[in-house]
CSV table of C-alpha atoms in Angstrom, one decimal:
chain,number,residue,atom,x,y,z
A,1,UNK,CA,111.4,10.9,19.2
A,2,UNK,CA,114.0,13.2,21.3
A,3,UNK,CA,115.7,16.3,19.9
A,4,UNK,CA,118.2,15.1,18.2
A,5,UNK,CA,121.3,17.4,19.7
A,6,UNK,CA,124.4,16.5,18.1
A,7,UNK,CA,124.3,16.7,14.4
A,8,UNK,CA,126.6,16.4,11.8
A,9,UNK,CA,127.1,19.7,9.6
A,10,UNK,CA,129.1,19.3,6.2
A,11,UNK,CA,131.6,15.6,6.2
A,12,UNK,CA,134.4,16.2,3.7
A,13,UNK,CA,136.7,13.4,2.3
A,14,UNK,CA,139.4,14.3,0.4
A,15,UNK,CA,139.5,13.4,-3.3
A,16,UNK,CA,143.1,15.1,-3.6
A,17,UNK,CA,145.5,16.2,-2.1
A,18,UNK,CA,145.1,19.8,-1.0
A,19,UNK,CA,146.4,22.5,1.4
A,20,UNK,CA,143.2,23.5,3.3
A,21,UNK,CA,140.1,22.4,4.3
A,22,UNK,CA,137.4,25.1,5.0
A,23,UNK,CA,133.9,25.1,6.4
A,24,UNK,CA,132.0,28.2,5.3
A,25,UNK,CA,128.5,29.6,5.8
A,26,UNK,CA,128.6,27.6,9.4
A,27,UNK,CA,124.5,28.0,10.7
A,28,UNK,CA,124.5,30.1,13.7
A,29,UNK,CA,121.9,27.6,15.0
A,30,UNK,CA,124.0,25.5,17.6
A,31,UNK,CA,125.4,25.9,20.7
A,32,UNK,CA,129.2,24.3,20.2
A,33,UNK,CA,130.9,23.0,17.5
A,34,UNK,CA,133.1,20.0,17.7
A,35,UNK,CA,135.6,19.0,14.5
A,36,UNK,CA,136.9,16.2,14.0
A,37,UNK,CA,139.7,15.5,11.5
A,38,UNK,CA,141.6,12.3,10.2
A,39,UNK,CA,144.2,12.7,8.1
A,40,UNK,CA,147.5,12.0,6.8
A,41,UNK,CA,149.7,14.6,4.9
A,42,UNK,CA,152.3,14.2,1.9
A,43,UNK,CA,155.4,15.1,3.6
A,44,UNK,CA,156.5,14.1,7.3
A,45,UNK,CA,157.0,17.2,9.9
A,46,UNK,CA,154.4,19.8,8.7
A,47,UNK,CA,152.7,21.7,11.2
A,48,UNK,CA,148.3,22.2,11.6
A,49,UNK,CA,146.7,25.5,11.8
A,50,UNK,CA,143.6,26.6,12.7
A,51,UNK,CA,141.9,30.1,11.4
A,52,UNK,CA,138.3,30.8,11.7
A,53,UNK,CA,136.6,33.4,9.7
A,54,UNK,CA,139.1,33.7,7.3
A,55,UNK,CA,141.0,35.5,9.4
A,56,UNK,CA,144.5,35.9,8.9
A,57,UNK,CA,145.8,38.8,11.0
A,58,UNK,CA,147.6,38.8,14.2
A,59,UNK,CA,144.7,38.1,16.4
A,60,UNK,CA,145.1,34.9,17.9
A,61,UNK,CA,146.8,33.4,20.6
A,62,UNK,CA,147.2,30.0,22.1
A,63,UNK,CA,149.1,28.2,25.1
A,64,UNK,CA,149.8,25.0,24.5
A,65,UNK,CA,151.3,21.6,26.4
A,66,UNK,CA,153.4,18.9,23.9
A,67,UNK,CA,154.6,15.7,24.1
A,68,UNK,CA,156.6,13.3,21.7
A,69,UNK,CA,157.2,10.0,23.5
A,70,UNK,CA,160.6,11.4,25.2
A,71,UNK,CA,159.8,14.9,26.1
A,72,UNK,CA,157.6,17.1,27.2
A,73,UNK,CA,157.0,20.6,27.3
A,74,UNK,CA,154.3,23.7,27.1
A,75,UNK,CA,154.7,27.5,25.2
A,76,UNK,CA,152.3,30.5,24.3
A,77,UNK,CA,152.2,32.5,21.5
A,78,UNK,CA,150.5,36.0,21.4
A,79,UNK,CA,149.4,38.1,18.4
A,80,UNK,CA,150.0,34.8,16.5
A,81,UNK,CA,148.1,34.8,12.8
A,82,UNK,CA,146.8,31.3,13.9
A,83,UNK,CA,145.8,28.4,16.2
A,84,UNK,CA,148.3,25.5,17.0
A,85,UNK,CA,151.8,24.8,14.8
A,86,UNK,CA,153.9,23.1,17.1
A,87,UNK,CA,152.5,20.1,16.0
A,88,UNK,CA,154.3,18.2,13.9
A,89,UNK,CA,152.7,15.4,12.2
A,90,UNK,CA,154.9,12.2,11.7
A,91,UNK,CA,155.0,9.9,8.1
A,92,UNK,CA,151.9,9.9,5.9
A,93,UNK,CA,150.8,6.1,6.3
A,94,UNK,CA,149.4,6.5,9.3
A,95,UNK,CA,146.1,8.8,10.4
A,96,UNK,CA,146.4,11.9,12.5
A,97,UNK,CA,144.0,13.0,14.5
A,98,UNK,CA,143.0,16.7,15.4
A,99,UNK,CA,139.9,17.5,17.5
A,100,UNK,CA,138.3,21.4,17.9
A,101,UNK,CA,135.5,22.2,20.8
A,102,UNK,CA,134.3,25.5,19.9
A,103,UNK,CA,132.0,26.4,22.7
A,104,UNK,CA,129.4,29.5,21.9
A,105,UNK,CA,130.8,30.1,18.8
A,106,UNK,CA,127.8,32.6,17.6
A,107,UNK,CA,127.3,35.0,20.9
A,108,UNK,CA,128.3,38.2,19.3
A,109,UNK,CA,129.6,39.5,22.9
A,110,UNK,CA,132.7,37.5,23.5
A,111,UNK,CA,136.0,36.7,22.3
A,112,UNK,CA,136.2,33.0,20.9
A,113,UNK,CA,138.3,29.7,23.0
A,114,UNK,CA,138.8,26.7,21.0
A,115,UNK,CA,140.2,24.0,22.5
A,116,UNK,CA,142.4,21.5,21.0
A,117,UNK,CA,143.8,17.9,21.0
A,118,UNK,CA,146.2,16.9,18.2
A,119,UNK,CA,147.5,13.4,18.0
A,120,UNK,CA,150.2,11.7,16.3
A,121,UNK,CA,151.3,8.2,17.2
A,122,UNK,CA,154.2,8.2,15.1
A,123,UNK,CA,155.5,11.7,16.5
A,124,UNK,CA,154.2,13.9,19.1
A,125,UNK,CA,150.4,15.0,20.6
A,126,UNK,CA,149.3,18.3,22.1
A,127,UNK,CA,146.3,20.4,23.7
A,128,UNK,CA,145.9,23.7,23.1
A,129,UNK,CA,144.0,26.2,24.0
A,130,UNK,CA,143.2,29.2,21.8
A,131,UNK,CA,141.9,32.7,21.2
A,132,UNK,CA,140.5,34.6,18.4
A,133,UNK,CA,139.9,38.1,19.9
A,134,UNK,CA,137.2,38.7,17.8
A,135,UNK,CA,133.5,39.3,19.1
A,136,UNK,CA,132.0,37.5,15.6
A,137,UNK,CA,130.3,34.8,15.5
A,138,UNK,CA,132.2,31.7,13.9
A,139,UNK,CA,131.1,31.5,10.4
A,140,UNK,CA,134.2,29.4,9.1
A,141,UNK,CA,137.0,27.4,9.6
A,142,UNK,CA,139.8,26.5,8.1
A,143,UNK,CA,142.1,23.8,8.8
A,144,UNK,CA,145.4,24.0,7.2
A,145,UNK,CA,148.7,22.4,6.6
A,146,UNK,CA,152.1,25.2,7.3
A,147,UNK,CA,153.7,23.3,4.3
A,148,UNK,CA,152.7,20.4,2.2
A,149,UNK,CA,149.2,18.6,2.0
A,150,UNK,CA,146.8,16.7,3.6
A,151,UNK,CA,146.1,13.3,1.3
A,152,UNK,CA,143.1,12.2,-0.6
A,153,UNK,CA,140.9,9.9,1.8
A,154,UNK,CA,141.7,12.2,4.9
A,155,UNK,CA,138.1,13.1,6.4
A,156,UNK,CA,137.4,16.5,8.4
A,157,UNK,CA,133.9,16.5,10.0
A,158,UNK,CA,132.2,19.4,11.6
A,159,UNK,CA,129.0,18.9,13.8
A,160,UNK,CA,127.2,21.1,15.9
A,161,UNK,CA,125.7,20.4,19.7
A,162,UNK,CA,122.5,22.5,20.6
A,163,UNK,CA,122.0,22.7,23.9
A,164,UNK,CA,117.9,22.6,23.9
B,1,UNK,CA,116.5,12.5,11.5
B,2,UNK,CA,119.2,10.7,12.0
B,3,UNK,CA,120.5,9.9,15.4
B,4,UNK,CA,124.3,10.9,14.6
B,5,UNK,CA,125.3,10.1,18.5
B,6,UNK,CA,124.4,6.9,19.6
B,7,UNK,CA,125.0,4.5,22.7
B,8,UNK,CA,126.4,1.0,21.0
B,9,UNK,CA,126.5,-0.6,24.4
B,10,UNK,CA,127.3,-0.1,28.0
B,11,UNK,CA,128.9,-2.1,31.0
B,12,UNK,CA,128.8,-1.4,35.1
B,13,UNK,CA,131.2,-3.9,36.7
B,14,UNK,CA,129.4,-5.9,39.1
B,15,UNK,CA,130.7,-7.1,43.2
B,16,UNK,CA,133.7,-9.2,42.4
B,17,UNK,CA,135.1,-7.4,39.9
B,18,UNK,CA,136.0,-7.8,36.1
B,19,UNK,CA,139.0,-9.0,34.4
B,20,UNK,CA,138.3,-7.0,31.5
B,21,UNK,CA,135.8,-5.0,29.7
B,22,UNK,CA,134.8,-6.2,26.1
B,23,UNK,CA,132.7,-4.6,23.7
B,24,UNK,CA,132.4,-7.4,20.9
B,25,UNK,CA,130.4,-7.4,17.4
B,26,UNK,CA,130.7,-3.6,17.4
B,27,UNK,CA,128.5,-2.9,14.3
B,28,UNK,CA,130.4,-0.8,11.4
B,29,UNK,CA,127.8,0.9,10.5
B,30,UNK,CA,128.9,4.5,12.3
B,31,UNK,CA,131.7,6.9,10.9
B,32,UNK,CA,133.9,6.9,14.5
B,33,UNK,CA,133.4,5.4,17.7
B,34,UNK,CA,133.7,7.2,21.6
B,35,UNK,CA,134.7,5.2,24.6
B,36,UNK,CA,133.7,7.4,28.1
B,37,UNK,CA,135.0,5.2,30.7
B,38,UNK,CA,135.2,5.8,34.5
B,39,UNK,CA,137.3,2.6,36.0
B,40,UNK,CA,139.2,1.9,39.7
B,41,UNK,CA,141.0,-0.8,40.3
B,42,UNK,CA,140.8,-3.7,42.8
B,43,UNK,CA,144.9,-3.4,43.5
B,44,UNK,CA,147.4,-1.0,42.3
B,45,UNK,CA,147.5,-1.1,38.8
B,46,UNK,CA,146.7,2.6,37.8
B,47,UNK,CA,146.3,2.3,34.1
B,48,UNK,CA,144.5,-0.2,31.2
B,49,UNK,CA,145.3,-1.2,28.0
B,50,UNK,CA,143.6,-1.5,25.1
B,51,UNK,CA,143.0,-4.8,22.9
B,52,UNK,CA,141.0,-4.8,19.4
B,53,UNK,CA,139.8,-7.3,17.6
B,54,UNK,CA,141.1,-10.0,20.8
B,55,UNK,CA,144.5,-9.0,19.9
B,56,UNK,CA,146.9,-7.2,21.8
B,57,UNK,CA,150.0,-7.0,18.7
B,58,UNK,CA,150.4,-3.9,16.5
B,59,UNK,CA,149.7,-1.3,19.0
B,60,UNK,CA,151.9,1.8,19.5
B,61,UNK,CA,151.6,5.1,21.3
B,62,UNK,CA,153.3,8.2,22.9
B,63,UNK,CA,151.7,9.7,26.1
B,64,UNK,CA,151.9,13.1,28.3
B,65,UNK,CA,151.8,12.0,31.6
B,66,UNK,CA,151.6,14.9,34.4
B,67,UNK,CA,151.2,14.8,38.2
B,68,UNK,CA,151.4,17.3,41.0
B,69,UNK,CA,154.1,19.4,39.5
B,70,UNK,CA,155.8,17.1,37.2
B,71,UNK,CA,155.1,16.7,33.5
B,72,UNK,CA,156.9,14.0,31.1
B,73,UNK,CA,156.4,12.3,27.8
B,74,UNK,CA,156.9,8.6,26.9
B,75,UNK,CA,155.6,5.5,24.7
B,76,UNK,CA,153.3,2.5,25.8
B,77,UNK,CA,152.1,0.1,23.4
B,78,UNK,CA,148.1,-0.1,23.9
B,79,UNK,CA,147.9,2.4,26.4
B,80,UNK,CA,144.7,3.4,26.8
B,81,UNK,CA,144.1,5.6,30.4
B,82,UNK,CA,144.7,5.8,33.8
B,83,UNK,CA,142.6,3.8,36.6
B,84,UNK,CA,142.6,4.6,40.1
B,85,UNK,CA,143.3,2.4,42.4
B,86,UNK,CA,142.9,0.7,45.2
B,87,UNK,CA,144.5,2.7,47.5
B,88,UNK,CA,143.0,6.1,46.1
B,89,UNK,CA,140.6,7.8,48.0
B,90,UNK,CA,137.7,5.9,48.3
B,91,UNK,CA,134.4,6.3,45.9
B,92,UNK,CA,137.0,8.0,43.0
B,93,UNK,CA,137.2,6.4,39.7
B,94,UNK,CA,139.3,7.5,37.2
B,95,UNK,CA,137.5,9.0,33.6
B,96,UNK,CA,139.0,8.5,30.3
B,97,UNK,CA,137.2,9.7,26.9
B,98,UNK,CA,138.6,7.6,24.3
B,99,UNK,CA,138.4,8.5,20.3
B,100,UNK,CA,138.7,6.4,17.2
B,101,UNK,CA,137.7,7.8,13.8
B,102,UNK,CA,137.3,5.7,10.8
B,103,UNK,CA,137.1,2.7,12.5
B,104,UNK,CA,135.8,0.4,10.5
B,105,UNK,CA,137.8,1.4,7.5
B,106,UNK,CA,140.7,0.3,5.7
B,107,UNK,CA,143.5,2.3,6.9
B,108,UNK,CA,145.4,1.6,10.4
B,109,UNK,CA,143.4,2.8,13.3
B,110,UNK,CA,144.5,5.9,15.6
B,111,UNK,CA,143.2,6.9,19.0
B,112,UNK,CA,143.1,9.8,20.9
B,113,UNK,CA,142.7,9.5,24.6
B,114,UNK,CA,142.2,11.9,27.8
B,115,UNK,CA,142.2,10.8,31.0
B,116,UNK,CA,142.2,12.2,34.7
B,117,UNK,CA,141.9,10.6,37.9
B,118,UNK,CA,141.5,13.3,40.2
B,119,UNK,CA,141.2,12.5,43.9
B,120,UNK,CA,142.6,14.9,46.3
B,121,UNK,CA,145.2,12.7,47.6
B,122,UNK,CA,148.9,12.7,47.0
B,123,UNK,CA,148.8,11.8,43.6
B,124,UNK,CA,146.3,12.5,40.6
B,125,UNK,CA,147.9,11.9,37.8
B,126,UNK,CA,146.2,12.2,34.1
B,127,UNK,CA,147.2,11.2,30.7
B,128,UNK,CA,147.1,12.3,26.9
B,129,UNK,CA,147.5,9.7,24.9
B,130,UNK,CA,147.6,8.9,20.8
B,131,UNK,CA,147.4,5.9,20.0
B,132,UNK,CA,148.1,3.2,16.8
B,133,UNK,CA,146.6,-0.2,15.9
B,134,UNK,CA,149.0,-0.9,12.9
B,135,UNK,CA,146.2,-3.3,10.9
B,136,UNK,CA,144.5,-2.3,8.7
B,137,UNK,CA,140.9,-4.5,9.7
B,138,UNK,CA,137.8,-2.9,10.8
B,139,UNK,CA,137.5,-3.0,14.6
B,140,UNK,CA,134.5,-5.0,15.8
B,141,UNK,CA,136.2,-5.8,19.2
B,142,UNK,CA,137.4,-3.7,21.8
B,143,UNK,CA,139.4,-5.0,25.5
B,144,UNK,CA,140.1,-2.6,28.2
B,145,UNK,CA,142.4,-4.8,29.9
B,146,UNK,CA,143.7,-3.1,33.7
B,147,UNK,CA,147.4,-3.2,34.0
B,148,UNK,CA,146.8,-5.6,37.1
B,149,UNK,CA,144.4,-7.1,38.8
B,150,UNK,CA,140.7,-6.5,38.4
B,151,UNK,CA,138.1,-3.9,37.5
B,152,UNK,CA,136.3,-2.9,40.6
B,153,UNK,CA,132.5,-2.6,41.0
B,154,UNK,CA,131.2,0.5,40.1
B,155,UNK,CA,133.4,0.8,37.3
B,156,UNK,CA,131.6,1.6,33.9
B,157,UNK,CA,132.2,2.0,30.0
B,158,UNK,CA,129.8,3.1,27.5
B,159,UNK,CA,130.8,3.0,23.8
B,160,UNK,CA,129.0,5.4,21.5
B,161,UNK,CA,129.3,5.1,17.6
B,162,UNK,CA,128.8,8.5,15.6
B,163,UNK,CA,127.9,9.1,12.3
B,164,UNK,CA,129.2,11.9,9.7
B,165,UNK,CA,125.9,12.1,7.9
């Protein structure tokens, strides 16, 4: 039987309605990480944010490029204390979508990219990339809702890809 | 262990060209699904659109569309990706990587979709896409439909389902 390569680490489905979703005490055993989240949040026009590590200071940045059916545009923001915003998702009947590529997440000898595709068919989809100038390795993220909450039934996945 | 990423089915179009691209009795046994596709067309339509369940009503979606220096937003029911065409350089295909989580439950289905068609010429344009099926019925059947005329040969599709456990 081959390797298996792409593995699913923790699957979370929301009982309740809450805030934040966090993976901790990610292995260091992969090469990449990929997250996948589905979800629908209790109030329209709440932004998305992505923090690893719990890491809350200024020591991200990301550039982004948005579009919401009539308009499009692209920003940056330095020494931001996330990943994303500018995301806003629409009515809470219908699943968003928010996928995170973490290559190399555990090399202790570089900063951290994650890149990002948020989509929302009722309002507006972006891809971002980001920055955590940190030289960790990834041991958690945390997905997480500006105001509001993400509803009970929303999933958030995290897997890992080893390259051998 | 588990096999958490795994090919459903495949399709290469053959000489003559295809009409569509159908992936029926998709089992709902996985947690999401992932449609790469790499597709050129046999005229000028530069894009496909998507069908589920062989039913093209209830779909809704808002796009970025960007080319050479241009970038703009819009909507297209069932959008799915771009497709190059016949007049693109020769022996380019566009690719499109296509998501859909939860698909066989019981909410509406959403999609997220990237596609590029790349091929030094005048124009290359790509797409983000997000996508809606307003129903609320598992998915066991998925169209790629181009926006005219055929698939061309060479053109593939491979639908992989994925599992969260």
């Amino acid at each position: 039987m081959p390797t298996s390569t792409y593995e699913p680490i923790e699957a979370k489905t929301l009982g309740s309605a809450t805030s934040s979703v966090t993976f901790s005490t990610i292995p260091n055993t992969y090469t990449d990480l990929v997250l996948v989240a589905n979800y629908t949040t209790t109030s329209a026009n709440v932004d998305v944010r992505f923090q690893v590590n719990g890491d809350t200071g200024a020591n991200y940045s990301y550039t982004y490029v948005l579009g919401n059916g009539s308009a499009a545009g692209s920003g940056r923001l330095a020494n931001s204390a996330y990943i994303g915003g500018y995301f806003s998702v629409g009515t809470s009947t219908n699943g968003n979508i928010s996928i995170y590529n973490l290559m190399n997440y555990a090399n202790t000898t570089t900063f951290k990219t994650v890149l990002q595709r948020m989509s929302s068919a009722e309002k507006e989809l972006t891809a971002n990339v980001g920055l955590w100038r940190s030289t960790s390795a990834i041991s958690s993220a945390t997905i997480y809702t500006s105001s509001s909450t993400f509803t009970a039934g929303s999933t958030f996945t995290l897997y890992g890809i080893k390259a051998a | 262990m588990a096999t958490t990423f795994t090919k459903i089915a495949d399709y290469t179009v053959g000489s003559g060209g295809a009409s569509d691209i159908t992936f029926t009795t998709i089992p709902s046994t996985y947690t999401d699904l992932v449609l790469k596709v790499s597709l050129r067309s046999t005229l000028g339509g530069d894009y496909f659109l998507f069908s589920f369940n062989n039913t093209s009503a209830n779909f809704s979606s808002r796009y970025i569309y960007y080319e050479n220096t241009s970038v703009s937003s819009a909507t297209l029911a069932r959008y799915g990706g771009r497709i190059n065409t016949t007049y693109s350089t020769a022996s380019t295909f566009a690719n499109t990587e296509i998501y859909i989580p939860n698909y066989a439950g019981s909410t509406n289905k959403s999609y997220s979709s990237d596609s590029v068609s790349e091929e030094n010429g005048a124009a290359a344009p790509g797409s983000l896409i997000a996508g809606l099926w307003s129903d609320t019925s598992a998915i066991n059947q998925i169209s790629l439909i181009p926006s005219s005329a055929n698939f061309a040969q060479y053109s593939t599709a491979t639908l992989y389902g994925v599992k969260n456990a």
